[in-house]
PDB file of C-alpha atoms and ligand atoms in Angstrom:
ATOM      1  CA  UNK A 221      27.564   9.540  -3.534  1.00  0.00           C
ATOM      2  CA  UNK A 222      27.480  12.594  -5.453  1.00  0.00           C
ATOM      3  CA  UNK A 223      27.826  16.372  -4.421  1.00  0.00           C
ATOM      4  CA  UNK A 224      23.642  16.779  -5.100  1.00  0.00           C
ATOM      5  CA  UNK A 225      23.230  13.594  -2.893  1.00  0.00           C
ATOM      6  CA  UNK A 226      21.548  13.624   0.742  1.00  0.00           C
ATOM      7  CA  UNK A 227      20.586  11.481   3.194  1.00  0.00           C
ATOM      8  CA  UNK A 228      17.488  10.597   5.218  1.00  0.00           C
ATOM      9  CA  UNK A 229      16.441   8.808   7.961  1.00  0.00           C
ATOM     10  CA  UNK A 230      13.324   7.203   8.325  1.00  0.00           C
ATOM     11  CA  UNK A 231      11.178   4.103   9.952  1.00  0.00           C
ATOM     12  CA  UNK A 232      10.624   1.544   7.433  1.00  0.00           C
ATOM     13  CA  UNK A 233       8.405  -1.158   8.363  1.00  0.00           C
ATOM     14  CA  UNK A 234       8.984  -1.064  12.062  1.00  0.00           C
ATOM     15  CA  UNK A 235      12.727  -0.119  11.654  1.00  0.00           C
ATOM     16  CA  UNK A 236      14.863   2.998  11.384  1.00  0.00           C
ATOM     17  CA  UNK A 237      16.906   3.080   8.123  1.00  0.00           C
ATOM     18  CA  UNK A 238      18.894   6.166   6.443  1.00  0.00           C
ATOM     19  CA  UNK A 239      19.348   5.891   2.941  1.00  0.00           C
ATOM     20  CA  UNK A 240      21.440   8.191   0.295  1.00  0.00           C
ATOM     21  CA  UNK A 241      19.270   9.428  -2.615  1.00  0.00           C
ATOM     22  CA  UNK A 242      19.389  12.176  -4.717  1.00  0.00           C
ATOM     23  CA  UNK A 243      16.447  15.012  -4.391  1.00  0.00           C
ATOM     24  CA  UNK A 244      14.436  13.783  -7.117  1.00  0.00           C
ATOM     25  CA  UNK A 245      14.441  10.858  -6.512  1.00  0.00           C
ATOM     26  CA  UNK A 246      11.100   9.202  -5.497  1.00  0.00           C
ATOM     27  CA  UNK A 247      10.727   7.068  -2.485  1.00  0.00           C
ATOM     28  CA  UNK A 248       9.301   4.329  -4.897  1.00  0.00           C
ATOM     29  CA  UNK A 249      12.735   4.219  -6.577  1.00  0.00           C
ATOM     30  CA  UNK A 250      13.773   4.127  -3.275  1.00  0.00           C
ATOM     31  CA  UNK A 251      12.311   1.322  -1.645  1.00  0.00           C
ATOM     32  CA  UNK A 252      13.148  -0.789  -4.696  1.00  0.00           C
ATOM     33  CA  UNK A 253      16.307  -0.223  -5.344  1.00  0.00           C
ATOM     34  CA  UNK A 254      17.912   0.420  -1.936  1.00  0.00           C
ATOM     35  CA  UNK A 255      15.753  -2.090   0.025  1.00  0.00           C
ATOM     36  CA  UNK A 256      14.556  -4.877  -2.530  1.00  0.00           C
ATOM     37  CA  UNK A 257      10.820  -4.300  -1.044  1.00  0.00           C
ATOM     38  CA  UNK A 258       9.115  -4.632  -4.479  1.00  0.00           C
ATOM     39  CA  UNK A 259       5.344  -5.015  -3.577  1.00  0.00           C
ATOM     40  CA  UNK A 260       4.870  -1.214  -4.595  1.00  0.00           C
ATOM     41  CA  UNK A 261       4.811  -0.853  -8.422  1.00  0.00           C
ATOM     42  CA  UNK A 262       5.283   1.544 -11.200  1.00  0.00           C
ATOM     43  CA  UNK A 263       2.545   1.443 -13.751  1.00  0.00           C
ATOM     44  CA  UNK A 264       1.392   5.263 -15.024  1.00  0.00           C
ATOM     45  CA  UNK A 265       4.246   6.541 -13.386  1.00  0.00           C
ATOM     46  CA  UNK A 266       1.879   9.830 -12.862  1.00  0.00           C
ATOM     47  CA  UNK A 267      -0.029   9.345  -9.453  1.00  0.00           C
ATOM     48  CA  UNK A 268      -3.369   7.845 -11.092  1.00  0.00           C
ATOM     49  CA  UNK A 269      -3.698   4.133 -10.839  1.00  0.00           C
ATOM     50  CA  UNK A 270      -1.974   3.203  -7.084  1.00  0.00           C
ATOM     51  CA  UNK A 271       0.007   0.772  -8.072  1.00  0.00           C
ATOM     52  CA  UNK A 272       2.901   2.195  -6.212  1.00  0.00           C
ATOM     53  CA  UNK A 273       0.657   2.832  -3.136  1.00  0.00           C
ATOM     54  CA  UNK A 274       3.124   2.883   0.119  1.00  0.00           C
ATOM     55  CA  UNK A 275       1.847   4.771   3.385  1.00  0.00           C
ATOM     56  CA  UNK A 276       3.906   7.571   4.855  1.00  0.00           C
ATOM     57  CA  UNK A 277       2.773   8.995   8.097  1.00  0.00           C
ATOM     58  CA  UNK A 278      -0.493   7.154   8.220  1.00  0.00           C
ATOM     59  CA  UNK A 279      -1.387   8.157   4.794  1.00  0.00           C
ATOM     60  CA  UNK A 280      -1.081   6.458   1.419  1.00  0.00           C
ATOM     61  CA  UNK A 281       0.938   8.571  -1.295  1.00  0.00           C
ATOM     62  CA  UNK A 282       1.587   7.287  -4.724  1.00  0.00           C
ATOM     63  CA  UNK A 283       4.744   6.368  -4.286  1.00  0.00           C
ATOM     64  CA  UNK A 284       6.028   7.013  -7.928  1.00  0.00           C
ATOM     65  CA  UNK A 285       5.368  10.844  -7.248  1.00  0.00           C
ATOM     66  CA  UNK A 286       6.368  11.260  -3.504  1.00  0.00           C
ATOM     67  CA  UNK A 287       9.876  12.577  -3.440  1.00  0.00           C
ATOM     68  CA  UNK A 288      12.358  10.331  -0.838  1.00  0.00           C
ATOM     69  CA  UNK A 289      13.011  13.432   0.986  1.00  0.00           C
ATOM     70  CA  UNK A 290       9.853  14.168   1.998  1.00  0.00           C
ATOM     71  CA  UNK A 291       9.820  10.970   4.358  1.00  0.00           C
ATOM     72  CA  UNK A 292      13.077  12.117   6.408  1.00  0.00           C
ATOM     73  CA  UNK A 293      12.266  11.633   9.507  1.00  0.00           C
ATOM     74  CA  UNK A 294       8.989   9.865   9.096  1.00  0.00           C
ATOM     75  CA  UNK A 295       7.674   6.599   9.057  1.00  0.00           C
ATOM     76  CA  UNK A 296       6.994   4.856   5.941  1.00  0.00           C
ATOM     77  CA  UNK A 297       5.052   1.392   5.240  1.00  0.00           C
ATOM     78  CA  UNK A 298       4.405  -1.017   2.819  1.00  0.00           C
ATOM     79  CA  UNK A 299       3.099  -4.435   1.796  1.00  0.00           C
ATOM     80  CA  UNK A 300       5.475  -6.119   3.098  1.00  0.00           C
ATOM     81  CA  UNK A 301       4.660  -5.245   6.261  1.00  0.00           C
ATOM     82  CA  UNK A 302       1.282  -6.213   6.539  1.00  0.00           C
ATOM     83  CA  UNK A 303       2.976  -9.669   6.894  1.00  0.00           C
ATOM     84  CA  UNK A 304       5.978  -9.150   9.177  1.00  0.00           C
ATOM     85  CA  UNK A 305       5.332 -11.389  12.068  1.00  0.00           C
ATOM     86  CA  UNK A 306       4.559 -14.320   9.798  1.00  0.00           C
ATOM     87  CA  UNK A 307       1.122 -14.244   9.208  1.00  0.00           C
ATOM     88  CA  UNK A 308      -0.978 -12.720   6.258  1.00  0.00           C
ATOM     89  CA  UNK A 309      -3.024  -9.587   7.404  1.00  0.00           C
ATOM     90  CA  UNK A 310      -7.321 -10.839   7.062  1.00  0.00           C
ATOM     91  CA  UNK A 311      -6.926  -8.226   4.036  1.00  0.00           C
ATOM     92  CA  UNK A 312      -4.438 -10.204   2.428  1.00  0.00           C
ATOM     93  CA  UNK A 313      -6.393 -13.288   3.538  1.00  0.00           C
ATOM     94  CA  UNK A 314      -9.616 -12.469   2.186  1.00  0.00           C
ATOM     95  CA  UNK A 315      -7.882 -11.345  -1.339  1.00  0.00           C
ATOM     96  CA  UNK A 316      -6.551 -14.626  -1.596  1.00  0.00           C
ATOM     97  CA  UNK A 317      -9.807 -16.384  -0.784  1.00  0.00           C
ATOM     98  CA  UNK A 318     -11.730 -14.470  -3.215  1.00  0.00           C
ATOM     99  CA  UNK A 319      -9.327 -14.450  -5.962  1.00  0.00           C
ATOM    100  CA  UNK A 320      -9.293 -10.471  -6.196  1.00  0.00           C
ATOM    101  CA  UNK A 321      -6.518 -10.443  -8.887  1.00  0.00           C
ATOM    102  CA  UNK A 322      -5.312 -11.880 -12.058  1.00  0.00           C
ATOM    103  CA  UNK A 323      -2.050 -10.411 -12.799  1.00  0.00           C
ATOM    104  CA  UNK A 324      -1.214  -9.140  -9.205  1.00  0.00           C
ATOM    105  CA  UNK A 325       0.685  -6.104 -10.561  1.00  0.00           C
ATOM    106  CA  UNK A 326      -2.145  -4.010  -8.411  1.00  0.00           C
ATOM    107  CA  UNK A 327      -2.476  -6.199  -5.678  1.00  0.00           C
ATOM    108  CA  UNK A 328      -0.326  -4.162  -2.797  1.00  0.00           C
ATOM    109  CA  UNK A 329      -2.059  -1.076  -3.561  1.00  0.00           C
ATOM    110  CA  UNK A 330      -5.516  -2.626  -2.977  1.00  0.00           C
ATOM    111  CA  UNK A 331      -4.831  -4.145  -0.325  1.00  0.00           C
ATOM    112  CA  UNK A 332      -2.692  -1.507   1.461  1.00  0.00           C
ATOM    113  CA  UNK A 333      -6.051   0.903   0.611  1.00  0.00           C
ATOM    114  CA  UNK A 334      -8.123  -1.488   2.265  1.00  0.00           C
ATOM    115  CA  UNK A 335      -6.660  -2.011   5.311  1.00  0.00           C
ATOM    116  CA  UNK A 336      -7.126   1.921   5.394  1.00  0.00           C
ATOM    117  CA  UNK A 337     -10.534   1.592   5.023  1.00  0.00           C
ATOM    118  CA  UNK A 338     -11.149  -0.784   7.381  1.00  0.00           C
ATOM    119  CA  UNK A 339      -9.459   0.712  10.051  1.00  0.00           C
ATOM    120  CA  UNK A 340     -11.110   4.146   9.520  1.00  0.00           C
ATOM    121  CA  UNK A 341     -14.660   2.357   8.685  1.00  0.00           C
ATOM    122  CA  UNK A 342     -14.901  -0.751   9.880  1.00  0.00           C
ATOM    123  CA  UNK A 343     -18.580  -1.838   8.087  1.00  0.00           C
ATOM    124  CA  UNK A 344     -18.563   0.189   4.908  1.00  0.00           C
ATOM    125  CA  UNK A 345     -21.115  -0.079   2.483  1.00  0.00           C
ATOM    126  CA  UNK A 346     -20.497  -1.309  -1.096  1.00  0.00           C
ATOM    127  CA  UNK A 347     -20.340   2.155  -1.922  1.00  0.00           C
ATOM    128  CA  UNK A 348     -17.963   3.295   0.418  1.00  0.00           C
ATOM    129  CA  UNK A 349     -15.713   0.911  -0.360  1.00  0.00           C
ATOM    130  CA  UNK A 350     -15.691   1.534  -4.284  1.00  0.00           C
ATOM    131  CA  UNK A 351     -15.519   5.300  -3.803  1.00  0.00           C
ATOM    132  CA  UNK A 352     -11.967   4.977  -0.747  1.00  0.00           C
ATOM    133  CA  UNK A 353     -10.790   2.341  -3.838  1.00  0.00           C
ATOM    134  CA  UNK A 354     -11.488   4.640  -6.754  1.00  0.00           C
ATOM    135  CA  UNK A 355      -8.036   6.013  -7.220  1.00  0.00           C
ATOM    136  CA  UNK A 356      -6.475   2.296  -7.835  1.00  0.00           C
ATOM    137  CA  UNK A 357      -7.065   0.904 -10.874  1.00  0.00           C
ATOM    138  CA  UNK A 358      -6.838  -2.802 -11.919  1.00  0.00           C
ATOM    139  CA  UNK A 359      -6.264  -3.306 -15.302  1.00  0.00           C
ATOM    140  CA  UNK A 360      -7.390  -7.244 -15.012  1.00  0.00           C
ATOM    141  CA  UNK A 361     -10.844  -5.957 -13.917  1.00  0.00           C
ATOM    142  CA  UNK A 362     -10.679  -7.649 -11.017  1.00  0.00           C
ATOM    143  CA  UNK A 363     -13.346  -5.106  -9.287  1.00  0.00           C
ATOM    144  CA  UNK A 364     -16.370  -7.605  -8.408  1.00  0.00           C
ATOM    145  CA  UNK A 365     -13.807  -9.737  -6.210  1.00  0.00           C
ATOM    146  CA  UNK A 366     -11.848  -7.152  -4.662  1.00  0.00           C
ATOM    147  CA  UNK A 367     -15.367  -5.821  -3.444  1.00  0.00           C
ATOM    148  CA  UNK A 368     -16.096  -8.864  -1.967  1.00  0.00           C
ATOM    149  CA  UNK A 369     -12.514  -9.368  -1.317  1.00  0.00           C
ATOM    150  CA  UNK A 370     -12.881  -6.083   0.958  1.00  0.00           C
ATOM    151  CA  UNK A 371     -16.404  -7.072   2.351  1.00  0.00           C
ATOM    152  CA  UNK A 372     -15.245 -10.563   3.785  1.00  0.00           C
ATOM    153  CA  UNK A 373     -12.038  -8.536   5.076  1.00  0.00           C
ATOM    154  CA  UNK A 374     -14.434  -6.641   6.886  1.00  0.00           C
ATOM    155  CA  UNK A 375     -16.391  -9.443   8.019  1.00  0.00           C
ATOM    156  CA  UNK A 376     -13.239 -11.311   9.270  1.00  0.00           C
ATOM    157  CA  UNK A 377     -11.720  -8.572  11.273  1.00  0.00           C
ATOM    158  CA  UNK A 378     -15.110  -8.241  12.911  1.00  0.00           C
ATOM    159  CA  UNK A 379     -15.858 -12.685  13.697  1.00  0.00           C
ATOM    160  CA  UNK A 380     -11.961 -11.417  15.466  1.00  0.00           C
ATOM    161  CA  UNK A 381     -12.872  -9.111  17.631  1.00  0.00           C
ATOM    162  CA  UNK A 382     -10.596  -6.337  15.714  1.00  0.00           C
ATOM    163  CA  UNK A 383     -13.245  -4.599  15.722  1.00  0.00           C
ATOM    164  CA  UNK A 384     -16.541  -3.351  18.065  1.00  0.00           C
ATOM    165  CA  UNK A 385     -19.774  -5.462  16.791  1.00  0.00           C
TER     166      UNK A 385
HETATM  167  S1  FES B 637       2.460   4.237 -10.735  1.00  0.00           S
HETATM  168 FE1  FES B 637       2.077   5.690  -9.210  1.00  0.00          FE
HETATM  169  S2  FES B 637      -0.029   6.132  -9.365  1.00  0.00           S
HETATM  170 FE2  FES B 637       0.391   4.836 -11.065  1.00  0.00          FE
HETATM  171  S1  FES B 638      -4.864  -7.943 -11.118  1.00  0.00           S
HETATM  172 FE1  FES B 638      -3.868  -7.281 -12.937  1.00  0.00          FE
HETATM  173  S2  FES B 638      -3.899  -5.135 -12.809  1.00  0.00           S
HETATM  174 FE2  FES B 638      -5.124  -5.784 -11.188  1.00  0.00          FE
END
């Protein structure tokens, strides 16, 4: 601990952890190296591909910008969540069963964008769903099957009952 150091408290993934971090330090850094949750990435490392998409509050941030401190006393998610009581989320489902990735490196992003989507617009149009995913970037050019990836998500959450027909 050093005399610039702070710490924060915050809900991660359903459960309240504190966590000593310098001020600039971002809450990417954070989650990796303090909680060995490494589904968030660092790519640009300048808030324009989502790689290092994590959800504060409801809303996803680039992690690799967001400073740590920002989160006291919220409530931060990731990936890893999505998965917590055992089973894969339909997102994470659908991904899988249309291949939407090569690498994987922007996998969590996508799919934590998605799940956005989906539960703000349930039945979006091709369109809609290429304009909510147009700040990640995939550098595999996996686009064609994470739109379909998306649209079966959609689909599946609906054959559920998540959402109204
Ligand atoms: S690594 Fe954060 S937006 Fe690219
Ligand atoms: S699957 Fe490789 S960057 Fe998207």
């Amino acid at each position: 601990m050093s005399a610039t150091s702070i710490t924060i408290h915050f809900t991660l993934n359903g459960e309240r952890v504190s966590a000593e971090i310098e001020p600039h330090h971002t809450i990417l850094e954070v989650l990796r190296q303090q909680f060995a949750l490494y589904g968030a990435r660092e790519s640009c490392g300048q808030g324009l591909c989502g790689c290092c998409t994590v959800i504060v509050n409801g809303e996803s941030v680039s992690g690799c910008l967001y400073l740590a401190a920002m989160a006291d006393g919220g409530e931060v998610s990731t990936v890893e969540h999505l998965d917590a009581d055992g089973e894969l989320d339909v997102v994470q489902q659908a991904f899988i069963e249309c291949g939407a990735f090569q690498c994987g490196f922007c996998t969590s992003g996508f799919i934590l964008m998605s799940r956005q989507l989906l539960d703000r617009n349930p039945d979006p149009t091709e369109s809609e769903i290429r304009h909510f995913l147009s700040g990640n970037l995939c550098r595999c050019a996996a686009y064609p099957e994470i739109i379909e990836a998306v649209k079966l998500a959609a689909r599946m959450r609906k054959s559920a009952g998540a959402v109204p027909a």
